[in-house]
């Protein structure tokens, strides 16, 4: 289910997946197929990790990478979950062919 909350987002963030919802900053973003695919990839990651562990691992990885890069946005960009989603958001059928736990190969990938 896709929901729109205009005042929910920080700076240039426009979408967020919180199982089982996709939150968007603007109603027009519902037509952005790449963004929706990106968020659906996150929903799949969340389901694989049984939801709560996904958020724990996401926060832990973000904290470690924030210390490493000394830059929270660069840390976000380099999260394994985000790398997988950004790299495959332009492939509409990615989720049909994706192997379980595919985000793992992005932990050390540059």
PDB file of C-alpha atoms in Angstrom:
ATOM      1  CA  UNK A   1       0.000   0.000   0.000  1.00  0.00           C
ATOM      2  CA  UNK A   2       1.315   3.439  -0.932  1.00  0.00           C
ATOM      3  CA  UNK A   3       0.664   6.410   1.353  1.00  0.00           C
ATOM      4  CA  UNK A   4       1.561  10.089   0.878  1.00  0.00           C
ATOM      5  CA  UNK A   5       2.889  12.264   3.725  1.00  0.00           C
ATOM      6  CA  UNK A   6       4.308  15.592   2.580  1.00  0.00           C
ATOM      7  CA  UNK A   7       5.839  16.616   5.923  1.00  0.00           C
ATOM      8  CA  UNK A   8       7.324  13.256   6.841  1.00  0.00           C
ATOM      9  CA  UNK A   9      10.578  13.538   4.925  1.00  0.00           C
ATOM     10  CA  UNK A  10      13.961  15.121   5.558  1.00  0.00           C
ATOM     11  CA  UNK A  11      15.636  17.190   2.812  1.00  0.00           C
ATOM     12  CA  UNK A  12      15.910  15.317  -0.486  1.00  0.00           C
ATOM     13  CA  UNK A  13      14.388  12.024   0.683  1.00  0.00           C
ATOM     14  CA  UNK A  14      11.173  11.275  -1.189  1.00  0.00           C
ATOM     15  CA  UNK A  15      10.298   7.671  -0.332  1.00  0.00           C
ATOM     16  CA  UNK A  16      10.403   5.316   2.610  1.00  0.00           C
ATOM     17  CA  UNK A  17       9.402   1.700   3.106  1.00  0.00           C
ATOM     18  CA  UNK A  18       8.091   0.629   6.490  1.00  0.00           C
ATOM     19  CA  UNK A  19       6.591  -2.837   6.243  1.00  0.00           C
ATOM     20  CA  UNK A  20       4.060  -3.189   4.651  1.00  0.00           C
ATOM     21  CA  UNK A  21       3.740   0.415   3.477  1.00  0.00           C
ATOM     22  CA  UNK A  22       5.550   2.682   1.033  1.00  0.00           C
ATOM     23  CA  UNK A  23       5.443   6.326   2.093  1.00  0.00           C
ATOM     24  CA  UNK A  24       5.979   9.035  -0.526  1.00  0.00           C
ATOM     25  CA  UNK A  25       6.578  12.761  -0.202  1.00  0.00           C
ATOM     26  CA  UNK A  26       4.260  13.738  -3.081  1.00  0.00           C
ATOM     27  CA  UNK A  27       1.284  12.103  -4.747  1.00  0.00           C
ATOM     28  CA  UNK A  28       2.907  12.474  -8.186  1.00  0.00           C
ATOM     29  CA  UNK A  29       5.701  10.109  -7.099  1.00  0.00           C
ATOM     30  CA  UNK A  30       3.249   7.213  -7.354  1.00  0.00           C
ATOM     31  CA  UNK A  31       4.025   7.320 -11.090  1.00  0.00           C
ATOM     32  CA  UNK A  32       7.803   7.069 -10.604  1.00  0.00           C
ATOM     33  CA  UNK A  33       8.356   3.401 -11.471  1.00  0.00           C
ATOM     34  CA  UNK A  34      12.016   3.415 -10.454  1.00  0.00           C
ATOM     35  CA  UNK A  35      11.251   4.884  -7.029  1.00  0.00           C
ATOM     36  CA  UNK A  36       8.429   2.424  -6.433  1.00  0.00           C
ATOM     37  CA  UNK A  37      10.675  -0.453  -7.518  1.00  0.00           C
ATOM     38  CA  UNK A  38      13.411   0.829  -5.177  1.00  0.00           C
ATOM     39  CA  UNK A  39      10.981   0.841  -2.263  1.00  0.00           C
ATOM     40  CA  UNK A  40       9.611  -2.589  -3.172  1.00  0.00           C
ATOM     41  CA  UNK A  41      13.170  -3.940  -3.031  1.00  0.00           C
ATOM     42  CA  UNK A  42      13.345  -2.625   0.537  1.00  0.00           C
ATOM     43  CA  UNK A  43      10.033  -4.309   1.367  1.00  0.00           C
ATOM     44  CA  UNK A  44      11.477  -7.602   0.121  1.00  0.00           C
ATOM     45  CA  UNK A  45      14.616  -7.083   2.238  1.00  0.00           C
ATOM     46  CA  UNK A  46      12.453  -6.353   5.273  1.00  0.00           C
ATOM     47  CA  UNK A  47      10.357  -9.476   4.732  1.00  0.00           C
ATOM     48  CA  UNK A  48      13.463 -11.661   4.319  1.00  0.00           C
ATOM     49  CA  UNK A  49      14.881 -10.459   7.602  1.00  0.00           C
ATOM     50  CA  UNK A  50      11.526 -10.778   9.390  1.00  0.00           C
ATOM     51  CA  UNK A  51      11.036  -7.003   9.554  1.00  0.00           C
ATOM     52  CA  UNK A  52      12.423  -5.965  12.974  1.00  0.00           C
ATOM     53  CA  UNK A  53      15.920  -7.434  12.382  1.00  0.00           C
ATOM     54  CA  UNK A  54      16.017  -5.484   9.105  1.00  0.00           C
ATOM     55  CA  UNK A  55      15.617  -2.185  10.965  1.00  0.00           C
ATOM     56  CA  UNK A  56      18.186  -3.211  13.583  1.00  0.00           C
ATOM     57  CA  UNK A  57      20.746  -4.188  10.932  1.00  0.00           C
ATOM     58  CA  UNK A  58      19.975  -1.072   8.874  1.00  0.00           C
ATOM     59  CA  UNK A  59      20.549   1.199  11.876  1.00  0.00           C
ATOM     60  CA  UNK A  60      23.670  -0.691  12.957  1.00  0.00           C
ATOM     61  CA  UNK A  61      25.224  -0.600   9.494  1.00  0.00           C
ATOM     62  CA  UNK A  62      24.325   3.092   9.147  1.00  0.00           C
ATOM     63  CA  UNK A  63      25.965   3.896  12.516  1.00  0.00           C
ATOM     64  CA  UNK A  64      29.165   2.016  11.637  1.00  0.00           C
ATOM     65  CA  UNK A  65      29.390   3.586   8.185  1.00  0.00           C
ATOM     66  CA  UNK A  66      28.656   7.044   9.629  1.00  0.00           C
ATOM     67  CA  UNK A  67      31.667   6.679  11.894  1.00  0.00           C
ATOM     68  CA  UNK A  68      33.763   5.365   9.009  1.00  0.00           C
ATOM     69  CA  UNK A  69      32.845   8.145   6.561  1.00  0.00           C
ATOM     70  CA  UNK A  70      32.174  10.872   9.156  1.00  0.00           C
ATOM     71  CA  UNK A  71      29.231  11.769   6.911  1.00  0.00           C
ATOM     72  CA  UNK A  72      25.717  10.448   7.551  1.00  0.00           C
ATOM     73  CA  UNK A  73      24.502  10.903   3.971  1.00  0.00           C
ATOM     74  CA  UNK A  74      27.521   9.122   2.508  1.00  0.00           C
ATOM     75  CA  UNK A  75      26.920   6.373   5.057  1.00  0.00           C
ATOM     76  CA  UNK A  76      23.310   6.085   3.855  1.00  0.00           C
ATOM     77  CA  UNK A  77      24.432   5.891   0.221  1.00  0.00           C
ATOM     78  CA  UNK A  78      26.813   3.053   1.062  1.00  0.00           C
ATOM     79  CA  UNK A  79      24.465   0.857   3.073  1.00  0.00           C
ATOM     80  CA  UNK A  80      24.236  -2.622   1.585  1.00  0.00           C
ATOM     81  CA  UNK A  81      20.431  -2.366   1.512  1.00  0.00           C
ATOM     82  CA  UNK A  82      20.561   0.948  -0.355  1.00  0.00           C
ATOM     83  CA  UNK A  83      23.258  -0.207  -2.753  1.00  0.00           C
ATOM     84  CA  UNK A  84      21.133  -3.144  -3.825  1.00  0.00           C
ATOM     85  CA  UNK A  85      18.019  -0.984  -4.222  1.00  0.00           C
ATOM     86  CA  UNK A  86      19.752   1.842  -6.134  1.00  0.00           C
ATOM     87  CA  UNK A  87      21.650  -0.528  -8.401  1.00  0.00           C
ATOM     88  CA  UNK A  88      18.504  -2.424  -9.395  1.00  0.00           C
ATOM     89  CA  UNK A  89      15.720   0.163  -9.243  1.00  0.00           C
ATOM     90  CA  UNK A  90      15.863   0.641 -13.034  1.00  0.00           C
ATOM     91  CA  UNK A  91      15.235  -3.064 -13.673  1.00  0.00           C
ATOM     92  CA  UNK A  92      11.457  -3.557 -13.530  1.00  0.00           C
ATOM     93  CA  UNK A  93      11.603  -7.348 -13.214  1.00  0.00           C
ATOM     94  CA  UNK A  94      14.450  -7.423 -10.692  1.00  0.00           C
ATOM     95  CA  UNK A  95      12.299  -8.804  -7.871  1.00  0.00           C
ATOM     96  CA  UNK A  96      11.107 -11.661 -10.079  1.00  0.00           C
ATOM     97  CA  UNK A  97      14.697 -12.902 -10.500  1.00  0.00           C
ATOM     98  CA  UNK A  98      16.281 -11.725  -7.251  1.00  0.00           C
ATOM     99  CA  UNK A  99      17.824 -14.371  -5.021  1.00  0.00           C
ATOM    100  CA  UNK A 100      17.084 -14.240  -1.279  1.00  0.00           C
ATOM    101  CA  UNK A 101      19.437 -12.104   0.795  1.00  0.00           C
ATOM    102  CA  UNK A 102      20.979 -10.497  -2.295  1.00  0.00           C
ATOM    103  CA  UNK A 103      21.841  -7.403  -0.255  1.00  0.00           C
ATOM    104  CA  UNK A 104      24.648  -9.440   1.372  1.00  0.00           C
ATOM    105  CA  UNK A 105      26.865  -9.140  -1.709  1.00  0.00           C
ATOM    106  CA  UNK A 106      26.775  -5.340  -1.314  1.00  0.00           C
ATOM    107  CA  UNK A 107      28.323  -5.280   2.183  1.00  0.00           C
ATOM    108  CA  UNK A 108      31.856  -5.115   0.783  1.00  0.00           C
ATOM    109  CA  UNK A 109      31.025  -4.148  -2.776  1.00  0.00           C
ATOM    110  CA  UNK A 110      32.153  -0.677  -3.918  1.00  0.00           C
TER     111      UNK A 110
END
